[in-house]
Tab-separated table of C-alpha atoms in Angstrom:
chain	number	residue	atom	x	y	z
A	1	MET	CA	113.302	98.468	138.455
A	2	ASN	CA	116.614	96.951	139.440
A	3	ARG	CA	117.827	94.629	136.711
A	4	GLU	CA	121.259	93.941	138.147
A	5	ASN	CA	121.345	90.179	137.716
A	6	GLN	CA	124.316	88.178	136.511
A	7	ASN	CA	121.970	85.732	134.771
A	8	GLU	CA	120.174	88.323	132.646
A	9	PRO	CA	120.880	88.523	128.883
A	10	SER	CA	124.078	90.456	128.237
A	11	THR	CA	124.919	89.961	124.554
A	12	VAL	CA	123.119	90.805	121.316
A	13	ASP	CA	122.266	87.147	120.678
A	14	GLU	CA	121.070	86.532	124.240
A	15	ILE	CA	118.768	89.557	124.168
A	16	LEU	CA	117.330	88.596	120.781
A	17	ARG	CA	116.730	85.079	122.084
A	18	ALA	CA	115.021	86.331	125.265
A	19	ILE	CA	112.624	88.517	123.276
A	20	GLU	CA	111.907	85.726	120.801
A	21	GLU	CA	111.089	83.309	123.613
A	22	LYS	CA	108.549	85.735	125.042
A	23	GLY	CA	106.935	86.218	121.643
A	24	ASP	CA	106.400	82.468	121.410
A	25	THR	CA	104.215	82.408	124.535
A	26	ALA	CA	101.729	85.257	123.922
A	27	GLU	CA	100.981	88.310	121.778
A	28	TYR	CA	103.199	91.183	122.870
A	29	ILE	CA	103.742	94.816	122.041
A	30	TYR	CA	107.099	96.417	122.755
A	31	ARG	CA	108.592	99.669	123.982
A	32	GLY	CA	112.264	100.579	123.894
A	33	GLU	CA	113.694	103.147	126.303
A	34	SER	CA	117.304	104.347	126.095
A	35	LYS	CA	117.584	104.498	129.880
A	36	HIS	CA	115.696	103.233	132.912
A	37	PHE	CA	113.117	105.896	133.632
A	38	GLU	CA	111.282	106.007	136.946
A	39	ALA	CA	108.053	104.795	135.356
A	40	VAL	CA	106.756	103.476	132.041
A	41	SER	CA	104.651	106.537	131.439
A	42	SER	CA	103.328	109.070	128.969
A	43	ASN	CA	105.337	112.224	128.381
A	44	LEU	CA	102.429	114.243	129.784
A	45	TYR	CA	102.544	112.269	133.038
A	46	ARG	CA	106.307	112.842	133.279
A	47	VAL	CA	105.763	116.609	133.189
A	48	PHE	CA	103.921	116.327	136.513
A	49	LEU	CA	106.091	113.513	137.891
A	50	GLU	CA	109.253	115.598	137.528
A	51	ARG	CA	107.867	118.692	139.239
A	52	LYS	CA	109.164	119.088	142.780
A	53	ASP	CA	106.136	121.153	143.783
A	54	PHE	CA	103.520	118.637	142.606
A	55	ASN	CA	102.432	115.269	143.983
A	56	VAL	CA	101.159	113.009	141.215
A	57	GLU	CA	99.952	110.530	143.818
A	58	ALA	CA	97.475	113.032	145.200
A	59	GLU	CA	93.971	111.633	144.873
A	60	GLN	CA	92.642	114.680	143.072
A	61	PHE	CA	95.110	114.368	140.184
A	62	ASP	CA	93.365	113.069	137.068
A	63	ILE	CA	95.584	113.038	133.995
A	64	GLU	CA	92.624	112.520	131.682
A	65	VAL	CA	91.125	115.812	132.869
A	66	VAL	CA	94.431	117.497	132.039
A	67	GLN	CA	94.493	115.721	128.671
A	68	LYS	CA	90.977	116.899	127.852
A	69	GLY	CA	91.887	120.521	128.527
A	70	ILE	CA	95.024	120.328	126.397
A	71	LEU	CA	93.102	118.620	123.619
A	72	GLU	CA	90.472	121.356	123.469
A	73	GLU	CA	93.184	123.992	123.127
A	74	ALA	CA	95.133	121.968	120.555
A	75	LYS	CA	92.093	121.607	118.307
A	76	LYS	CA	92.391	125.305	117.495
A	77	TYR	CA	95.734	124.678	115.813
A	78	LEU	CA	95.577	121.179	114.355
A	79	ARG	CA	93.804	120.113	111.199
A	80	ARG	CA	90.286	118.777	111.613
A	81	THR	CA	90.171	115.042	112.297
A	82	ASP	CA	87.487	112.477	112.950
A	83	SER	CA	88.370	111.565	116.525
A	84	ASP	CA	90.213	112.661	119.640
A	85	CYS	CA	92.574	109.744	119.123
A	86	GLU	CA	93.627	111.192	115.758
A	87	PHE	CA	94.294	114.551	117.403
A	88	LEU	CA	96.418	112.920	120.089
A	89	VAL	CA	98.413	110.835	117.617
A	90	GLU	CA	99.119	113.941	115.530
A	91	MET	CA	100.166	115.890	118.633
A	92	GLN	CA	102.451	113.023	119.632
A	93	HIS	CA	103.911	112.991	116.120
A	94	TYR	CA	104.864	116.664	116.385
A	95	GLY	CA	106.425	116.185	119.827
A	96	GLY	CA	103.482	117.420	121.890
A	97	LYS	CA	102.659	116.289	125.420
A	98	THR	CA	99.922	113.654	125.474
A	99	ASN	CA	98.770	110.779	127.634
A	100	LEU	CA	99.813	108.283	124.974
A	101	ILE	CA	102.707	105.872	125.437
A	102	ASP	CA	104.413	104.817	122.210
A	103	PHE	CA	104.686	101.082	121.690
A	104	THR	CA	105.422	99.068	118.572
A	105	THR	CA	104.387	95.675	117.289
A	106	ASP	CA	107.979	95.114	116.098
A	107	CYS	CA	110.525	94.114	118.734
A	108	PHE	CA	113.401	95.199	116.473
A	109	VAL	CA	112.040	98.742	116.283
A	110	ALA	CA	111.811	98.739	120.083
A	111	LEU	CA	115.433	97.605	120.277
A	112	PHE	CA	116.438	100.568	118.111
A	113	PHE	CA	114.802	102.990	120.544
A	114	ALA	CA	116.440	101.241	123.491
A	115	CYS	CA	119.870	101.834	121.963
A	116	GLU	CA	119.716	105.120	120.027
A	117	GLN	CA	120.522	107.523	122.896
A	118	PHE	CA	122.368	107.729	126.244
A	119	ALA	CA	125.323	105.621	125.108
A	120	SER	CA	126.759	105.363	128.628
A	121	GLU	CA	123.510	104.227	130.297
A	122	ASN	CA	121.657	100.932	130.218
A	123	GLY	CA	118.455	100.871	128.208
A	124	ARG	CA	115.495	98.527	128.440
A	125	ILE	CA	112.805	96.785	126.429
A	126	ILE	CA	109.306	96.570	127.875
A	127	CYS	CA	107.511	93.490	126.536
A	128	GLN	CA	103.842	94.047	127.292
A	129	ARG	CA	101.236	91.333	126.833
A	130	LYS	CA	98.401	92.867	124.823
A	131	GLU	CA	95.634	91.003	126.592
A	132	LEU	CA	96.560	92.530	129.960
A	133	ILE	CA	96.003	96.127	128.825
A	134	SER	CA	93.704	95.710	125.817
A	135	PRO	CA	91.184	98.410	126.920
A	136	SER	CA	93.999	100.994	126.909
A	137	ILE	CA	95.400	100.120	123.476
A	138	LYS	CA	94.718	102.591	120.672
A	139	GLU	CA	95.446	101.715	117.050
A	140	PRO	CA	96.792	104.532	114.845
A	141	PRO	CA	93.697	105.980	113.130
A	142	GLU	CA	95.343	106.888	109.827
A	143	PRO	CA	98.721	106.376	108.179
A	144	ILE	CA	101.546	108.778	109.059
A	145	ASN	CA	104.885	107.907	107.463
A	146	ARG	CA	106.748	107.642	110.735
A	147	VAL	CA	103.922	105.764	112.475
A	148	VAL	CA	103.921	103.204	109.665
A	149	ALA	CA	107.728	102.858	109.663
A	150	GLN	CA	107.797	102.392	113.427
A	151	LYS	CA	104.807	99.992	113.367
A	152	SER	CA	103.379	102.130	116.125
A	153	ILE	CA	100.605	101.262	118.499
A	154	PHE	CA	99.630	103.464	121.423
A	155	VAL	CA	98.656	102.865	125.021
A	156	ARG	CA	96.472	105.453	126.753
A	157	PRO	CA	96.761	104.581	130.461
A	158	SER	CA	94.070	105.930	132.757
A	159	LYS	CA	96.669	106.909	135.380
A	160	GLY	CA	99.382	108.055	132.978
A	161	PHE	CA	101.596	104.992	133.462
A	162	ILE	CA	101.595	101.205	133.359
A	163	ASN	CA	103.213	98.645	135.646
A	164	PRO	CA	104.734	95.888	133.516
A	165	ASN	CA	105.682	92.624	135.151
A	166	GLU	CA	109.295	92.658	136.286
A	167	ASP	CA	110.160	89.641	134.140
A	168	ASP	CA	108.756	91.415	131.069
A	169	VAL	CA	111.446	94.121	131.254
A	170	ILE	CA	114.723	93.217	129.538
A	171	ASN	CA	117.819	95.232	130.354
A	172	ILE	CA	119.984	96.444	127.472
A	173	PRO	CA	123.563	96.935	128.734
A	174	ALA	CA	125.196	100.167	127.599
A	175	ASN	CA	128.178	98.333	126.131
A	176	ILE	CA	126.072	96.485	123.546
A	177	LYS	CA	124.038	99.448	122.292
A	178	VAL	CA	126.349	100.120	119.349
A	179	PRO	CA	126.668	96.424	118.361
A	180	MET	CA	122.872	96.113	118.582
A	181	LEU	CA	122.352	99.157	116.329
A	182	GLU	CA	124.822	97.685	113.841
A	183	HIS	CA	122.937	94.373	113.884
A	184	LEU	CA	119.574	96.105	113.375
A	185	GLN	CA	120.868	98.027	110.375
A	186	MET	CA	122.577	95.045	108.748
A	187	ALA	CA	119.925	92.403	109.434
A	188	HIS	CA	116.680	94.401	109.446
A	189	ASP	CA	117.393	97.714	107.659
A	190	ILE	CA	116.449	99.604	110.814
A	191	SER	CA	118.335	102.858	111.262
A	192	THR	CA	117.826	106.557	111.957
A	193	GLU	CA	116.965	107.117	108.291
A	194	THR	CA	114.286	104.418	108.131
A	195	ILE	CA	112.760	105.108	111.548
A	196	TYR	CA	112.602	108.910	111.278
A	197	ASN	CA	111.552	108.953	107.632
A	198	ASP	CA	109.904	112.373	107.404
A	199	ILE	CA	110.845	116.054	107.522
A	200	HIS	CA	110.548	116.124	111.311
A	201	GLY	CA	113.078	113.331	111.538
A	202	PHE	CA	115.406	115.163	109.181
A	203	ILE	CA	115.188	118.326	111.297
A	204	ARG	CA	115.792	116.317	114.474
A	205	TYR	CA	119.069	115.017	113.085
A	206	GLN	CA	119.951	118.016	110.913
A	207	ASN	CA	123.075	118.764	112.953
A	208	ASP	CA	124.484	115.380	111.952
A	209	HIS	CA	124.083	116.299	108.288
A	210	LEU	CA	125.603	119.747	108.837
A	211	GLU	CA	128.630	118.224	110.564
A	212	ALA	CA	129.110	115.985	107.534
A	213	TYR	CA	129.114	119.007	105.230
A	214	VAL	CA	131.592	120.829	107.477
A	215	ALA	CA	133.902	117.809	107.418
A	216	PHE	CA	133.588	117.578	103.636
A	217	TYR	CA	134.593	121.181	103.023
A	218	ARG	CA	137.407	121.055	105.556
A	219	SER	CA	138.885	118.108	103.723
């Protein structure tokens, strides 16, 4: 998706305004990506997409068949739940490969994800109209701290990816990622600590804490 357009939003205020204007016209869910990936896809689909020896466009490829096999194996290790959707959400929570795409009902949370990594690359916000993909939308089956904090909602695409309308993808220039993160923390209390508010989030960013301790003792 080539978003090189001199008229596209390029400041924090312009991006916030563009998202707000979309929200006024329909009910949207949002996904933030820290760089422009080849497709808006599940992490399971990307495993196959990135393999040089595999053609995901081959007619015989069915990601739901793959998902079913993985799910049956995973059930041996995960706690008992009431539905396959619960299993998949829990796998996703622990960093497993599933055919779920993380979205959020909160555009500010999506903006955080669009800015948190790859500081030198443009990010993007996918604004997806709910009514266009309603059969694929899966609500979180039970509260998980991080799912609640991120106001998560999941899309389970039959082909492993979705094709959002071009005008529903908003580019986030690399040079405003830091100002956007500062705005989100000041105005909406959205930060690494509030988004990754569980032990898995702490472990993910443990090196940051360790560096702080090193700096403290060196001083």
